[in-house]
mmCIF file of C-alpha atoms in Angstrom:
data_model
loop_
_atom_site.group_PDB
_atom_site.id
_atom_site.type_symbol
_atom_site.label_atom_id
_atom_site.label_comp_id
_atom_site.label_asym_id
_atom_site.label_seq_id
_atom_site.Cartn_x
_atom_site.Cartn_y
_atom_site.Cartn_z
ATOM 1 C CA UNK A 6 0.000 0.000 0.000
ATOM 2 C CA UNK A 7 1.644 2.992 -1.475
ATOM 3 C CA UNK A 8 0.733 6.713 -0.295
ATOM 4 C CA UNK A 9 2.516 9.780 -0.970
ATOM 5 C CA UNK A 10 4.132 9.575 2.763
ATOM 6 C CA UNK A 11 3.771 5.786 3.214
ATOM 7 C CA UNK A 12 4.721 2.912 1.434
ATOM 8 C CA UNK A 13 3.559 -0.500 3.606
ATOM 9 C CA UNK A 14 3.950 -3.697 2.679
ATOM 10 C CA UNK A 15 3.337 -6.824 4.627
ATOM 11 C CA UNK A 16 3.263 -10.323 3.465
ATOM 12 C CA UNK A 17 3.912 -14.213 5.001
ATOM 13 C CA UNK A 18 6.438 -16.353 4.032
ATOM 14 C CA UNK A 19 6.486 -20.220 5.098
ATOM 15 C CA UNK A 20 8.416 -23.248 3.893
ATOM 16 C CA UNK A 21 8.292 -27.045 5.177
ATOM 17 C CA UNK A 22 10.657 -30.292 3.882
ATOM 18 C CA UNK A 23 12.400 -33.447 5.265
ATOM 19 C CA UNK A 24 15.464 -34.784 5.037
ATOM 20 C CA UNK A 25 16.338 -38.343 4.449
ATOM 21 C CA UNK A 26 20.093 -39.857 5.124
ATOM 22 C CA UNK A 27 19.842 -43.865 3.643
ATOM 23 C CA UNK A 28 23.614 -45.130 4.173
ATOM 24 C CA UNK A 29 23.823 -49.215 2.890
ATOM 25 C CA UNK A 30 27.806 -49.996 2.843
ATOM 26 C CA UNK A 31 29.111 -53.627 1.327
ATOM 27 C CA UNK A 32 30.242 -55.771 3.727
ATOM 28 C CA UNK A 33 29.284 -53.351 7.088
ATOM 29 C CA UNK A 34 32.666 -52.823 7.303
ATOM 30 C CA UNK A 35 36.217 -51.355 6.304
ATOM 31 C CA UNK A 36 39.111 -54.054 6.537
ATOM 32 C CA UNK A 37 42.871 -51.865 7.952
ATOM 33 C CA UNK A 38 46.002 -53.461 7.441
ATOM 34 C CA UNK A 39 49.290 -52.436 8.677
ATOM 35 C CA UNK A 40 52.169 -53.046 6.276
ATOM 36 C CA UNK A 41 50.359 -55.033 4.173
ATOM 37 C CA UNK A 42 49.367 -57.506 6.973
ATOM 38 C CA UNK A 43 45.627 -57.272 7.955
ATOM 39 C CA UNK A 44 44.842 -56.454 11.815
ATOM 40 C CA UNK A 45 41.437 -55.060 12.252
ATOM 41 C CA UNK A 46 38.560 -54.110 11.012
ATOM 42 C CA UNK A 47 36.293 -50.838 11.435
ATOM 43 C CA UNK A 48 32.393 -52.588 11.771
ATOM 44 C CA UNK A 49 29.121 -49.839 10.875
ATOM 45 C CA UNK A 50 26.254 -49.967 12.218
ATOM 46 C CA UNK A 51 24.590 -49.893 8.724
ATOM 47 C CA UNK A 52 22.131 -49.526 7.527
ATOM 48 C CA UNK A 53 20.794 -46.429 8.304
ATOM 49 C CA UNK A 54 17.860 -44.686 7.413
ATOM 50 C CA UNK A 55 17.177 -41.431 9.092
ATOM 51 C CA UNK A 56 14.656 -38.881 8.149
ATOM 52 C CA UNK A 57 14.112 -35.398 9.716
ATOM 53 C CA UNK A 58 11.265 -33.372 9.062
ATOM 54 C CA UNK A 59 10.758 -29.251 9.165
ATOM 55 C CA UNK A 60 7.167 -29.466 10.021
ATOM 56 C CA UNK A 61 7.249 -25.271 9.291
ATOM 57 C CA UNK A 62 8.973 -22.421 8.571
ATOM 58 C CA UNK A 63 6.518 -19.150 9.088
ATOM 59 C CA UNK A 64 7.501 -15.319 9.225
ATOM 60 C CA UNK A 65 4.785 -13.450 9.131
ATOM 61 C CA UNK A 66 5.700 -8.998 8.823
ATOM 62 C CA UNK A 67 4.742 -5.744 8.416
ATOM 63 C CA UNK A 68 7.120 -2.997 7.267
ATOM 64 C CA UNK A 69 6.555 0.856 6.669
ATOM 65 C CA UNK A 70 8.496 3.499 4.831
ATOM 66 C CA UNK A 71 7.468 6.752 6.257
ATOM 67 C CA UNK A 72 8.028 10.133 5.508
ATOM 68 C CA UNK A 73 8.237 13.282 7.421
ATOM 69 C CA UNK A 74 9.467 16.367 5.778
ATOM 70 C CA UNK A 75 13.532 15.039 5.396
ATOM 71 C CA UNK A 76 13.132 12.224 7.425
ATOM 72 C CA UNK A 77 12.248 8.822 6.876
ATOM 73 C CA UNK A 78 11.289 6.083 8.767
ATOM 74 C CA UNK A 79 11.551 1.942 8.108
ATOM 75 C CA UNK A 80 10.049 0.468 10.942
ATOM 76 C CA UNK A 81 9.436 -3.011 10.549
ATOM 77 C CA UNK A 82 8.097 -6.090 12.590
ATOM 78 C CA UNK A 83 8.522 -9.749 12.307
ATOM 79 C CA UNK A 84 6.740 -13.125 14.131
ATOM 80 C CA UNK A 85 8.441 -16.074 13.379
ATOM 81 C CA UNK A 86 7.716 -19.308 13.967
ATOM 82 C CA UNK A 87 10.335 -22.954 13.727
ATOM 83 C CA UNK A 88 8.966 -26.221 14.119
ATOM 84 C CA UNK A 89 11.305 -29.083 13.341
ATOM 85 C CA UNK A 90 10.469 -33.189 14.733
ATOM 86 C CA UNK A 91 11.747 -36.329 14.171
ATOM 87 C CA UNK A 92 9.271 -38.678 12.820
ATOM 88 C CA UNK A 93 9.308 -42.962 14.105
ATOM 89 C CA UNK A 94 12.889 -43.929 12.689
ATOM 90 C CA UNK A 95 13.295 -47.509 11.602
ATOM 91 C CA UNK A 96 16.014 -49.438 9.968
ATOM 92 C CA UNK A 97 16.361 -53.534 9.587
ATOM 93 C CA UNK A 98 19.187 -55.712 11.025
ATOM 94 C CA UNK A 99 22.969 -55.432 9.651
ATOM 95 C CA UNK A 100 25.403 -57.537 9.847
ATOM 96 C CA UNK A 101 26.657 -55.688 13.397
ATOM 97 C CA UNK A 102 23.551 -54.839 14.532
ATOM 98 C CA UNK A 103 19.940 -55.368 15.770
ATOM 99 C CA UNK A 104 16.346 -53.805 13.517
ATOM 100 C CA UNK A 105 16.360 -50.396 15.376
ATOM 101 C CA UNK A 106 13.166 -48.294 15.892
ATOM 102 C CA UNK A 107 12.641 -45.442 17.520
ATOM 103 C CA UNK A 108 9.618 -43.086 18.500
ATOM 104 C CA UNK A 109 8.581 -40.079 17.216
ATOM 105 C CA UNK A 110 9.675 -36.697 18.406
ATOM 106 C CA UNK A 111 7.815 -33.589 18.230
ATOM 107 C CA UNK A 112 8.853 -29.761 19.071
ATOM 108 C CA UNK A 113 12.473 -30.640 18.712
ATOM 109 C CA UNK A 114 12.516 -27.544 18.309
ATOM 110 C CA UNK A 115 9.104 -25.179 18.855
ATOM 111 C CA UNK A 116 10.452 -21.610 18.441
ATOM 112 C CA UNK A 117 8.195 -18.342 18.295
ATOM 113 C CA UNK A 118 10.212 -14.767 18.533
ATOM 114 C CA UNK A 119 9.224 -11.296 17.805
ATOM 115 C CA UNK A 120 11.487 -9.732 15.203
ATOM 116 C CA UNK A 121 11.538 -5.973 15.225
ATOM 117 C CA UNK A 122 13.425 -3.559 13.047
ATOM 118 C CA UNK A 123 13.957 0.116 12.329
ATOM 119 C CA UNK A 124 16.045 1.936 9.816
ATOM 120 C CA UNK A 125 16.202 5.471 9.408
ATOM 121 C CA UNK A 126 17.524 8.547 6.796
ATOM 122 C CA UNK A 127 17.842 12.111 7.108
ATOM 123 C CA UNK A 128 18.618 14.526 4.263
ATOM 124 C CA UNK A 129 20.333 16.609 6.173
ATOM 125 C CA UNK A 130 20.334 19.832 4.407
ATOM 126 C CA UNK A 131 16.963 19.498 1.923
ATOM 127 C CA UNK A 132 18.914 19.276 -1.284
ATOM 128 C CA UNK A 133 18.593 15.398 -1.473
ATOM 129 C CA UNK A 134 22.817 15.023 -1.613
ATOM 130 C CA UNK A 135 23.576 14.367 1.826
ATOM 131 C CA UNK A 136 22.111 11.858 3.984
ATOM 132 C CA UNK A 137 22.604 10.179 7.724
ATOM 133 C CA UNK A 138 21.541 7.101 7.497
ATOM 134 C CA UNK A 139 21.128 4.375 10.589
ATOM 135 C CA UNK A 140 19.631 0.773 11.088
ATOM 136 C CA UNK A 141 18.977 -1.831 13.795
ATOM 137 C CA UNK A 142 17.517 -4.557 13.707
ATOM 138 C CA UNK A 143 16.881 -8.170 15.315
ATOM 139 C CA UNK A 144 17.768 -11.770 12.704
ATOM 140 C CA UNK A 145 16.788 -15.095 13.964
ATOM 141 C CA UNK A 146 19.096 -17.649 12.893
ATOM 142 C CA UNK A 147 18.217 -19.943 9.803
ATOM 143 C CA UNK A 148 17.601 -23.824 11.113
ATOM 144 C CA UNK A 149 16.535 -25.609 9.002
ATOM 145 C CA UNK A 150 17.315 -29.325 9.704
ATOM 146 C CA UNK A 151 20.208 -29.077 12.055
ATOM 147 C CA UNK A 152 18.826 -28.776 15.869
ATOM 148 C CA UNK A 153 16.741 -31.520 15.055
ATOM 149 C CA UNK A 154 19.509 -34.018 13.220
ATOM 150 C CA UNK A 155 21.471 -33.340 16.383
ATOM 151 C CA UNK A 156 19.238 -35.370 18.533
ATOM 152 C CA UNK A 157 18.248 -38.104 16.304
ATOM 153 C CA UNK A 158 19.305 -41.507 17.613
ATOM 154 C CA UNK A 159 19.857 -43.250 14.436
ATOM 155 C CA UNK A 160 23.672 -42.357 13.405
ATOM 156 C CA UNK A 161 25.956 -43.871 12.221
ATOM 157 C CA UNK A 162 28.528 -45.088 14.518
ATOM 158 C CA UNK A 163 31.638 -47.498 14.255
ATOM 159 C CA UNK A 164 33.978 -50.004 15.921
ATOM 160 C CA UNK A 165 37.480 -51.237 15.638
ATOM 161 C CA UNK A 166 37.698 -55.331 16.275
ATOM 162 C CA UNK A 167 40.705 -57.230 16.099
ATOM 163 C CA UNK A 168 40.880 -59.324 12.328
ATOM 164 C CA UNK A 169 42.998 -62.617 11.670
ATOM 165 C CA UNK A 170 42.634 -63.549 8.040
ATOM 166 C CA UNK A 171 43.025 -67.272 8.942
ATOM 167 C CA UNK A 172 42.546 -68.695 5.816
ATOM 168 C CA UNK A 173 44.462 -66.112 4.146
ATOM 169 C CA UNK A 174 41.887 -65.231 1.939
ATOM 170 C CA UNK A 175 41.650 -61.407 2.318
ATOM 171 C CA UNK A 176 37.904 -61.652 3.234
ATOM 172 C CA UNK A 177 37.228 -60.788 7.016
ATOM 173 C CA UNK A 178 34.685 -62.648 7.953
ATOM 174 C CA UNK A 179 32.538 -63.210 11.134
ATOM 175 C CA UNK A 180 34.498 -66.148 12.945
ATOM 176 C CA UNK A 181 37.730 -64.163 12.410
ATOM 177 C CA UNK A 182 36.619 -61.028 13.986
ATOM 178 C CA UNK A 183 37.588 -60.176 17.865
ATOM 179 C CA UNK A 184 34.620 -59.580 20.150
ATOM 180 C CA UNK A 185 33.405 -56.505 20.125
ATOM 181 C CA UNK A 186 34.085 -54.019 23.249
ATOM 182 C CA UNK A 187 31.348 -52.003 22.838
ATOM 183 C CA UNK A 188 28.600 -53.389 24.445
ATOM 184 C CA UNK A 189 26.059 -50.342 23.321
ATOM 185 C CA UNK A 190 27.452 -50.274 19.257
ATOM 186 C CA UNK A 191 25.108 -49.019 17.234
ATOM 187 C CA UNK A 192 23.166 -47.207 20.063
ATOM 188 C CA UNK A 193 23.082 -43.225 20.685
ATOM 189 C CA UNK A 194 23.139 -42.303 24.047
ATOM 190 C CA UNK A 195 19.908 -40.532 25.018
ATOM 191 C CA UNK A 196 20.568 -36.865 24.342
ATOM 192 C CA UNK A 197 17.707 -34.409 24.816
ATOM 193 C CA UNK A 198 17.988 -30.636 24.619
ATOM 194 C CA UNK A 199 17.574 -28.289 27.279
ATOM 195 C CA UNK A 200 13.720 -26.998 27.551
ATOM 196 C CA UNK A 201 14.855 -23.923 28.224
ATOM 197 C CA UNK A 202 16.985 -23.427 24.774
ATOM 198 C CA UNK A 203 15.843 -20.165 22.565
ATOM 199 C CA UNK A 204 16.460 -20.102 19.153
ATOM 200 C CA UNK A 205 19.933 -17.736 18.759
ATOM 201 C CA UNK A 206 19.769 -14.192 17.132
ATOM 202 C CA UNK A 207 21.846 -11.730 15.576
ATOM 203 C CA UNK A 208 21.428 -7.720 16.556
ATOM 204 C CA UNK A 209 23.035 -5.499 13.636
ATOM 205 C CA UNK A 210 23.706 -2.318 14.032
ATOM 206 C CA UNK A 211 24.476 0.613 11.565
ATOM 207 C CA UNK A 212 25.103 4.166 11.537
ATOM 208 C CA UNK A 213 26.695 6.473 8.482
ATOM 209 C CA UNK A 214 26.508 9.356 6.081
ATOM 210 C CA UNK A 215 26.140 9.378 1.995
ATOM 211 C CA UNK A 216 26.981 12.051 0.088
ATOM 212 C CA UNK A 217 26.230 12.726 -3.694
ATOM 213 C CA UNK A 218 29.243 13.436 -5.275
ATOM 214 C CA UNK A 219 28.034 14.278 -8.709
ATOM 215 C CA UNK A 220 25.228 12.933 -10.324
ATOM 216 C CA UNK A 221 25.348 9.285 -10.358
ATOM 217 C CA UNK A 222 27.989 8.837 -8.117
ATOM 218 C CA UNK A 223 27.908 9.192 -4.403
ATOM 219 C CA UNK A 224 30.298 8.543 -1.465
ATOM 220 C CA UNK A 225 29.505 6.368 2.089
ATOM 221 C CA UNK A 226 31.167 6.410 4.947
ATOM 222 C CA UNK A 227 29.380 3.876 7.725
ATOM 223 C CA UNK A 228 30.028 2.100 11.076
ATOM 224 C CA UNK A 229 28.665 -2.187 11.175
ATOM 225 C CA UNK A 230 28.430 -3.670 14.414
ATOM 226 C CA UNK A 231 27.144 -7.353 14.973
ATOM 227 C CA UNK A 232 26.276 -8.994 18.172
ATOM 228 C CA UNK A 233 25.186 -12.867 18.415
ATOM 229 C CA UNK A 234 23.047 -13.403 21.727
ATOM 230 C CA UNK A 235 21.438 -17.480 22.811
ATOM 231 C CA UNK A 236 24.802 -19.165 21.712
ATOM 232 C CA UNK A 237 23.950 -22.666 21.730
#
């Protein structure tokens, strides 16, 4: 909506997806020799089919460009709105491992924020050739995929196990294999985030002065700060 003081605009934006991770290896496993001699082997816990799912993606804003004599206003809010999940994760036996399945997870994350912004430019003498100019505003960081992946329980994972090639044969198979060490291979540890995690933010910060030169050229001069806030 376009006046001769204001120019508004507001609008949605939204976005939802998955991602799937299918890892099938030959053989489960990667045979290591030392100086030509075999001596262990590195066993997966393949295979592996994990899916994560970004159940939405909203912003929802309202921005204004408004005039007053020589100075202009951009004020500007955001809402936005993450949802990622893990959906029931299943994958059938390998030769190292059991069938896993695992439940569902929802809200992993649930994010809402309020993203507000404000720019604004001065002409500081009324010819339209010099200009201070400043900006702050609030950016959630993009997450797609990532806070959810981190939590998923089906990984992959690996083990080291002693190897004699008995029969000299340059195959490892089972009954030449050490036992295993690891009595939870194949198996995450439970990891759950903190409840009380926000989503991180940037705050940028500007402040400067433009100045027409000539016509069609013009000269800034301007001071950028960035501040990240909710490390994870």
């Amino acid at each position: 909506y376009v006046t001769g003081s204001h120019a508004l605009k507001a609008g949605w934006q939204y976005s939802e997806g998955f991602y799937r991770q299918v890892i099938v290896q030959n053989g489960n496993l990667q045979q290591l020799y030392r100086n030509g001699v075999p001596y262990a082997v590195t066993v997966y816990n393949t295979p592996i089919n994990a899916r994560t799912e970004l159940s939405g993606d909203l912003g929802l804003y309202i921005q204004d460009a408004w005039t007053i004599k020589r100075l202009t206003l951009s004020p500007g809010i955001r809402f936005e709105k993450l949802k990622e999940g893990l959906p029931v994760q299943s994958a059938p036996a390998g030769r190292f491992v059991p069938a896993r399945q695992f439940s569902a997870v929802e809200c992993l994350p649930c994010w809402s924020d309020f993203v507000p912004r404000l720019g604004a430019a001065y002409d500081l003498f009324g010819t339209g050739r010099t200009a201070i100019k400043g900006s702050i505003g609030r950016y959630m960081d993009t997450d797609l995929f990532a806070f959810a992946r981190t939590y998923n329980p089906m990984v992959t994972s690996t083990h080291t196990r002693t190897w004699t090639d008995a029969n000299r044969d340059d195959i490892a198979q089972d009954a030449e294999l050490g036992p295993s060490t690891n009595a939870n291979f194949g198996v995450r540890a439970n990891r759950n985030p903190d409840p009380d995690i926000k989503r991180p933010f940037q705050m940028l910060y500007s402040v400067g002065v433009q100045q027409e030169v000539r016509s069609g050229i013009s000269a800034s001069l301007f001071f950028y700060r960035r501040g990240y806030h909710r490390l994870i």
